[in-house]
């Protein structure tokens, strides 16, 4: 496995960190155990980034092909950690704000690195 390629994919998936914590910050008072939830999120995202980066590096997958599965699992985990008084639609709205932020960061990363990627063999 090419470690440089693994690192590139890991950084692609690392955009999940700010997205997750933006989502958790807006729901901080409505989480069952906020600090424990933040630790669970950090651990799950780290494992997810390592696993997905390895899959992409070994099998030559596009990192975007794994995003639908990541979004579904992440939403399910968020619903598991919020209190019952938060509705599914409220959770979906706050989750979508974080997803849009992640998409904008990914687009900016691609645009800022486009010239380097073109000349990279």
Short mmCIF file of C-alpha atoms in Angstrom, two decimals:
data_model
loop_
_atom_site.label_atom_id
_atom_site.label_comp_id
_atom_site.label_asym_id
_atom_site.label_seq_id
_atom_site.Cartn_x
_atom_site.Cartn_y
_atom_site.Cartn_z
CA UNK A 1 0.00 0.00 0.00
CA UNK A 2 1.31 3.45 -0.96
CA UNK A 3 1.52 5.50 2.24
CA UNK A 4 1.35 8.84 0.41
CA UNK A 5 -1.90 7.77 -1.25
CA UNK A 6 -3.20 6.49 2.10
CA UNK A 7 -2.36 9.87 3.68
CA UNK A 8 -4.14 11.74 0.90
CA UNK A 9 -7.29 9.68 1.36
CA UNK A 10 -7.04 9.95 5.14
CA UNK A 11 -6.99 13.74 4.85
CA UNK A 12 -9.99 13.58 2.50
CA UNK A 13 -11.96 11.74 5.16
CA UNK A 14 -10.55 13.88 7.99
CA UNK A 15 -13.00 16.57 6.94
CA UNK A 16 -15.44 14.58 9.03
CA UNK A 17 -13.86 15.93 12.25
CA UNK A 18 -14.96 19.58 11.95
CA UNK A 19 -18.27 18.52 10.46
CA UNK A 20 -19.03 16.17 13.34
CA UNK A 21 -18.10 18.64 16.02
CA UNK A 22 -20.08 21.43 14.37
CA UNK A 23 -23.08 19.13 14.46
CA UNK A 24 -22.43 18.11 18.08
CA UNK A 25 -21.91 21.71 19.20
CA UNK A 26 -25.36 22.70 18.00
CA UNK A 27 -26.89 19.79 19.92
CA UNK A 28 -24.62 19.88 22.98
CA UNK A 29 -27.42 20.40 25.52
CA UNK A 30 -29.58 17.73 23.90
CA UNK A 31 -26.99 14.94 23.92
CA UNK A 32 -27.33 12.11 26.42
CA UNK A 33 -23.75 12.42 27.68
CA UNK A 34 -22.00 15.23 25.79
CA UNK A 35 -18.37 14.51 26.67
CA UNK A 36 -18.72 10.79 26.16
CA UNK A 37 -20.48 11.43 22.85
CA UNK A 38 -17.62 13.68 21.71
CA UNK A 39 -15.10 10.96 22.60
CA UNK A 40 -17.18 8.33 20.80
CA UNK A 41 -17.37 10.60 17.75
CA UNK A 42 -13.62 11.23 17.72
CA UNK A 43 -12.84 7.53 18.04
CA UNK A 44 -15.36 6.45 15.42
CA UNK A 45 -14.20 9.10 12.96
CA UNK A 46 -10.56 8.11 13.45
CA UNK A 47 -11.35 4.44 12.81
CA UNK A 48 -13.56 5.39 9.87
CA UNK A 49 -10.85 7.57 8.32
CA UNK A 50 -8.22 4.84 8.68
CA UNK A 51 -10.50 2.11 7.32
CA UNK A 52 -11.88 4.09 4.41
CA UNK A 53 -8.46 5.47 3.47
CA UNK A 54 -7.07 1.94 3.45
CA UNK A 55 -9.95 0.71 1.27
CA UNK A 56 -9.46 3.55 -1.20
CA UNK A 57 -5.68 3.13 -1.32
CA UNK A 58 -5.72 -0.66 -1.72
CA UNK A 59 -8.65 -1.03 -4.10
CA UNK A 60 -8.30 2.27 -5.97
CA UNK A 61 -11.76 3.47 -4.98
CA UNK A 62 -12.90 7.04 -5.28
CA UNK A 63 -13.33 8.52 -1.80
CA UNK A 64 -16.73 9.93 -2.80
CA UNK A 65 -18.05 6.42 -3.43
CA UNK A 66 -17.95 5.71 0.31
CA UNK A 67 -19.69 8.92 1.38
CA UNK A 68 -23.32 7.69 1.15
CA UNK A 69 -22.58 4.84 3.56
CA UNK A 70 -20.66 7.17 5.87
CA UNK A 71 -23.54 9.67 5.92
CA UNK A 72 -26.11 6.99 6.77
CA UNK A 73 -24.01 5.50 9.57
CA UNK A 74 -23.16 8.95 10.95
CA UNK A 75 -26.80 10.02 11.00
CA UNK A 76 -27.81 6.81 12.75
CA UNK A 77 -25.08 7.33 15.37
CA UNK A 78 -26.21 10.91 15.94
CA UNK A 79 -29.83 9.82 16.40
CA UNK A 80 -28.62 7.21 18.90
CA UNK A 81 -26.86 9.84 21.05
CA UNK A 82 -29.49 12.61 21.15
CA UNK A 83 -32.30 12.71 23.68
CA UNK A 84 -35.78 11.62 22.58
CA UNK A 85 -37.10 15.21 22.69
CA UNK A 86 -35.10 16.04 19.54
CA UNK A 87 -37.15 15.09 16.50
CA UNK A 88 -35.81 13.34 13.44
CA UNK A 89 -36.42 16.42 11.30
CA UNK A 90 -34.48 18.66 13.72
CA UNK A 91 -31.61 16.19 13.74
CA UNK A 92 -31.68 15.94 9.95
CA UNK A 93 -31.57 19.74 9.59
CA UNK A 94 -28.57 20.14 11.88
CA UNK A 95 -26.88 17.14 10.28
CA UNK A 96 -27.39 18.61 6.81
CA UNK A 97 -25.78 21.91 7.85
CA UNK A 98 -22.68 19.97 8.88
CA UNK A 99 -22.75 17.95 5.66
CA UNK A 100 -22.91 21.14 3.57
CA UNK A 101 -19.98 22.57 5.52
CA UNK A 102 -18.00 19.41 4.81
CA UNK A 103 -18.86 19.61 1.11
CA UNK A 104 -17.73 23.25 0.92
CA UNK A 105 -14.43 22.43 2.66
CA UNK A 106 -13.87 19.52 0.29
CA UNK A 107 -14.58 21.71 -2.73
CA UNK A 108 -12.21 24.41 -1.48
CA UNK A 109 -9.53 21.82 -0.86
CA UNK A 110 -9.93 20.50 -4.38
CA UNK A 111 -9.84 23.97 -5.92
CA UNK A 112 -6.82 25.09 -3.92
CA UNK A 113 -4.87 21.92 -4.74
CA UNK A 114 -5.97 21.54 -8.36
CA UNK A 115 -2.79 22.90 -9.91
CA UNK A 116 -0.62 20.63 -7.75
CA UNK A 117 -2.78 17.59 -8.54
CA UNK A 118 -2.52 18.18 -12.30
CA UNK A 119 1.26 18.13 -12.22
CA UNK A 120 1.43 15.24 -9.73
CA UNK A 121 2.32 11.98 -11.48
#
